[in-house]
Tab-separated table of C-alpha atoms in Angstrom:
chain	number	residue	atom	x	y	z
A	24	MET	CA	37.363	-90.791	-113.522
A	25	SER	CA	40.660	-90.418	-111.721
A	26	LEU	CA	43.898	-89.187	-113.204
A	27	GLN	CA	45.824	-91.445	-110.843
A	28	PRO	CA	46.589	-94.865	-112.377
A	29	PRO	CA	46.853	-97.938	-110.145
A	30	ALA	CA	50.370	-99.088	-109.326
A	31	ASP	CA	50.136	-102.102	-111.621
A	32	VAL	CA	48.987	-101.015	-115.090
A	33	PRO	CA	49.463	-103.247	-118.137
A	34	LEU	CA	51.553	-101.744	-120.892
A	35	ARG	CA	49.622	-100.226	-123.774
A	36	ASP	CA	50.719	-101.160	-127.285
A	37	TRP	CA	53.023	-98.132	-127.652
A	38	GLU	CA	54.551	-98.189	-124.164
A	39	ARG	CA	57.934	-99.599	-123.166
A	40	ALA	CA	58.900	-101.204	-119.875
A	41	ASP	CA	62.383	-99.638	-119.905
A	42	LYS	CA	61.248	-96.038	-120.517
A	43	VAL	CA	59.174	-93.276	-118.978
A	44	ASN	CA	56.077	-93.256	-121.182
A	45	LEU	CA	54.777	-89.746	-121.908
A	46	GLU	CA	51.514	-88.941	-123.663
A	47	VAL	CA	50.874	-85.334	-124.695
A	48	LEU	CA	47.386	-84.081	-125.560
A	49	THR	CA	47.185	-80.582	-127.016
A	50	TYR	CA	44.027	-78.636	-127.772
A	51	GLY	CA	43.014	-75.782	-130.053
A	52	TRP	CA	39.845	-74.210	-131.434
A	53	GLU	CA	36.800	-76.222	-132.518
A	54	GLY	CA	38.130	-79.632	-131.537
A	55	LYS	CA	41.536	-79.344	-133.159
A	56	MET	CA	43.978	-81.470	-131.213
A	57	ALA	CA	47.093	-83.569	-131.437
A	58	THR	CA	48.434	-86.556	-129.532
A	59	VAL	CA	52.186	-86.999	-129.145
A	60	ARG	CA	53.617	-90.128	-127.551
A	61	MET	CA	57.190	-90.243	-126.318
A	62	HIS	CA	59.689	-92.538	-124.622
A	63	LEU	CA	61.886	-90.689	-122.145
A	64	PRO	CA	64.995	-92.147	-120.485
A	65	MET	CA	64.131	-94.103	-117.352
A	66	ASP	CA	64.089	-91.750	-114.374
A	67	ARG	CA	62.001	-91.396	-111.218
A	68	ASP	CA	63.077	-87.874	-110.316
A	69	MET	CA	60.036	-85.691	-110.970
A	70	GLN	CA	61.960	-82.441	-111.423
A	71	ARG	CA	64.368	-83.946	-113.944
A	72	LEU	CA	61.438	-85.395	-115.885
A	73	HIS	CA	59.695	-82.024	-116.002
A	74	ASP	CA	62.927	-80.346	-117.111
A	75	ALA	CA	63.323	-82.947	-119.865
A	76	THR	CA	59.995	-81.954	-121.418
A	77	ARG	CA	60.523	-78.179	-121.603
A	78	ASN	CA	61.725	-78.212	-125.209
A	79	LEU	CA	58.701	-80.229	-126.258
A	80	ILE	CA	56.328	-77.313	-125.632
A	81	ARG	CA	57.996	-75.280	-128.381
A	82	ASP	CA	57.762	-78.206	-130.798
A	83	VAL	CA	54.059	-78.679	-130.106
A	84	LYS	CA	53.387	-74.953	-130.424
A	85	HIS	CA	54.950	-74.896	-133.902
A	86	SER	CA	53.332	-78.107	-135.157
A	87	ARG	CA	50.420	-76.386	-136.970
A	88	PHE	CA	48.515	-73.102	-137.096
A	89	TRP	CA	46.810	-73.260	-133.720
A	90	LYS	CA	43.923	-71.010	-132.753
A	91	CYS	CA	42.992	-70.216	-129.158
A	92	GLU	CA	41.003	-73.095	-127.712
A	93	PHE	CA	38.587	-70.677	-126.043
A	94	CYS	CA	37.954	-67.822	-128.497
A	95	GLY	CA	39.339	-68.802	-131.914
A	96	ARG	CA	41.841	-65.975	-132.198
A	97	PRO	CA	45.343	-66.906	-133.430
A	98	ALA	CA	47.188	-68.533	-130.515
A	99	ARG	CA	50.510	-67.203	-129.281
A	100	GLU	CA	50.773	-68.775	-125.841
A	101	ALA	CA	50.126	-72.117	-124.174
A	102	GLN	CA	48.976	-73.310	-120.780
A	103	VAL	CA	50.589	-76.585	-119.725
A	104	GLN	CA	49.451	-79.048	-117.075
A	105	THR	CA	51.565	-82.093	-116.274
A	106	ALA	CA	50.708	-85.229	-114.333
A	107	THR	CA	53.639	-87.443	-113.335
A	108	TRP	CA	53.476	-90.897	-111.773
A	109	VAL	CA	56.969	-91.969	-110.737
A	110	ARG	CA	55.898	-94.714	-108.321
A	111	VAL	CA	54.236	-96.886	-110.934
A	112	THR	CA	56.242	-99.303	-113.069
A	113	PRO	CA	57.157	-98.146	-115.592
A	114	PRO	CA	56.801	-94.436	-114.730
A	115	ARG	CA	54.251	-92.496	-116.750
A	116	MET	CA	53.600	-88.862	-117.576
A	117	ALA	CA	50.718	-86.990	-119.182
A	118	MET	CA	50.880	-83.427	-120.485
A	119	TYR	CA	47.876	-81.314	-121.417
A	120	ILE	CA	48.736	-78.283	-123.546
A	121	HIS	CA	46.013	-75.697	-124.157
A	122	HIS	CA	46.686	-73.181	-126.920
A	123	ILE	CA	45.597	-69.713	-125.863
A	124	CYS	CA	45.682	-66.321	-127.559
A	125	ASP	CA	46.854	-64.270	-124.583
A	126	HIS	CA	46.985	-65.011	-120.855
A	127	ASP	CA	46.235	-61.327	-120.276
A	128	ARG	CA	42.811	-61.724	-121.962
A	129	LYS	CA	40.579	-62.269	-118.925
A	130	SER	CA	37.873	-64.381	-120.603
A	131	CYS	CA	40.415	-66.847	-122.023
A	132	PHE	CA	42.416	-67.048	-118.807
A	133	ASP	CA	39.193	-67.687	-116.836
A	134	ALA	CA	38.296	-70.477	-119.287
A	135	VAL	CA	41.651	-72.232	-119.006
A	136	GLU	CA	41.499	-71.819	-115.212
A	137	ASN	CA	38.164	-73.674	-115.237
A	138	VAL	CA	39.878	-76.537	-117.096
A	139	TYR	CA	42.668	-76.488	-114.499
A	140	LYS	CA	40.170	-76.749	-111.630
A	141	THR	CA	38.245	-79.534	-113.359
A	142	MET	CA	41.460	-81.555	-113.623
A	143	GLN	CA	42.047	-81.034	-109.913
A	144	ARG	CA	38.554	-82.314	-109.082
A	145	LEU	CA	39.001	-85.373	-111.298
A	146	ASP	CA	42.252	-86.105	-109.496
A	147	GLY	CA	40.601	-85.790	-106.083
A	148	ARG	CA	42.594	-82.721	-105.133
A	149	PRO	CA	41.248	-79.501	-103.569
A	150	GLU	CA	40.642	-76.702	-106.052
A	151	THR	CA	43.228	-73.930	-106.209
A	152	SER	CA	43.534	-70.954	-108.510
A	153	LEU	CA	45.693	-71.241	-111.609
A	154	PRO	CA	48.862	-69.183	-111.122
A	155	ARG	CA	48.641	-66.223	-113.472
A	156	PRO	CA	51.792	-65.470	-115.518
A	157	PRO	CA	53.312	-62.015	-114.994
A	158	LYS	CA	51.581	-59.377	-117.127
A	159	LYS	CA	53.556	-58.710	-120.286
A	160	PRO	CA	55.069	-55.272	-120.912
A	161	ALA	CA	53.037	-53.095	-123.267
A	162	GLY	CA	53.577	-54.108	-126.879
A	163	GLU	CA	55.232	-57.455	-126.104
A	164	VAL	CA	53.812	-60.454	-127.961
A	165	HIS	CA	54.888	-64.073	-128.144
A	166	PRO	CA	55.607	-65.813	-131.473
A	167	LEU	CA	52.569	-66.940	-133.429
A	168	SER	CA	51.686	-70.585	-132.878
A	169	GLY	CA	52.334	-72.435	-136.110
A	170	SER	CA	55.130	-70.163	-137.223
A	171	CYS	CA	58.528	-71.689	-137.978
A	172	ALA	CA	59.995	-73.474	-134.945
A	173	GLY	CA	63.410	-72.113	-135.900
A	174	CYS	CA	63.063	-68.387	-136.561
A	175	GLU	CA	59.609	-68.086	-134.904
A	176	LYS	CA	58.787	-65.129	-137.175
A	177	ASP	CA	55.138	-64.409	-137.906
A	178	GLU	CA	55.941	-63.866	-141.587
A	179	SER	CA	57.174	-67.458	-141.853
A	180	MET	CA	53.480	-68.424	-141.924
A	181	ASP	CA	53.373	-67.136	-145.508
A	182	LYS	CA	55.976	-69.690	-146.598
A	183	THR	CA	55.587	-73.382	-147.351
A	184	MET	CA	56.166	-75.259	-144.101
A	185	ARG	CA	57.890	-78.633	-143.979
A	186	ARG	CA	57.753	-81.055	-141.097
A	187	CYS	CA	60.800	-82.629	-139.527
A	188	SER	CA	61.095	-85.997	-141.265
A	189	GLY	CA	62.209	-87.640	-138.017
A	190	CYS	CA	59.430	-86.767	-135.567
A	191	LYS	CA	56.656	-85.726	-138.003
A	192	LEU	CA	55.695	-82.969	-135.548
A	193	THR	CA	57.790	-79.811	-135.776
A	194	ARG	CA	57.513	-77.461	-138.772
A	195	TYR	CA	60.131	-75.223	-140.384
A	196	CYS	CA	60.056	-72.597	-143.115
A	197	SER	CA	63.508	-73.485	-144.486
A	198	VAL	CA	66.332	-75.999	-144.303
A	199	ALA	CA	68.495	-73.287	-142.749
A	200	CYS	CA	66.043	-72.786	-139.876
A	201	GLN	CA	65.818	-76.523	-139.294
A	202	LYS	CA	69.603	-76.881	-139.131
A	203	GLU	CA	69.890	-73.897	-136.806
A	204	ASP	CA	67.294	-75.389	-134.435
A	205	TRP	CA	68.653	-78.946	-134.470
A	206	SER	CA	70.747	-78.593	-131.318
A	207	ARG	CA	67.566	-77.720	-129.399
A	208	HIS	CA	65.180	-80.084	-131.183
A	209	LYS	CA	67.247	-83.256	-131.497
A	210	SER	CA	66.625	-84.726	-128.033
A	211	THR	CA	62.861	-84.351	-128.379
A	212	CYS	CA	62.917	-85.581	-131.981
A	213	LYS	CA	64.579	-88.857	-131.034
A	214	GLN	CA	62.132	-89.517	-128.167
A	215	ILE	CA	58.879	-89.099	-130.130
A	216	CYS	CA	57.389	-92.437	-131.192
A	217	SER	CA	54.099	-91.283	-132.731
A	218	VAL	CA	52.119	-88.164	-133.659
A	219	THR	CA	48.430	-88.031	-134.566
A	220	PHE	CA	46.281	-84.996	-135.328
A	221	ASP	CA	42.616	-84.303	-134.484
A	222	ARG	CA	41.529	-87.881	-133.752
A	223	PRO	CA	43.260	-90.882	-132.155
A	224	PHE	CA	44.996	-92.948	-134.817
A	225	ASP	CA	44.376	-90.254	-137.466
A	226	ALA	CA	47.697	-89.827	-139.211
A	227	THR	CA	46.715	-86.662	-141.116
A	228	LEU	CA	49.749	-84.391	-141.244
A	229	GLU	CA	48.862	-81.953	-143.996
A	230	ASP	CA	48.123	-78.724	-142.154
């Protein structure tokens, strides 16, 4: 199976001819996953397209209580791989987001690196090592995945979370946090066309 689509690909039922069609697949422990489909403004500049998706990673991270895909510990970080096809019409993108507890944990980094190399083989590219993020200073931790997308405090996990009513993806612990985060979230919110959890076409949004 190749990751490279042919130049002439029929539109799927959710895709639009006037947009860049982005499909995001994100993975956690024991088969937990989510699929997010988006319509980005038409553009064939790869760097601009990648820049346009940066905010999305935070929204996906805070969409549910994610556990590390490789060990089951609470996730705090994510490894992102992006495939972009700007020469097909319309342009398409795919993002693969792997929730991970800590890039500094060797066993989990080795596991996500194996996924990275598998994707390279499927795409017909030579294998290269996954760039390792800089080691974090002692005592530094990233926000807990599944905490409030606004305040990103671990203790927000103890509160009742509410999803954004627009995108059905991002979760907040309070109206105040949602309002505070709107300037960051609004562009992503308006581009999301569907969100499913755990199985394709499964609209379960409870957790």
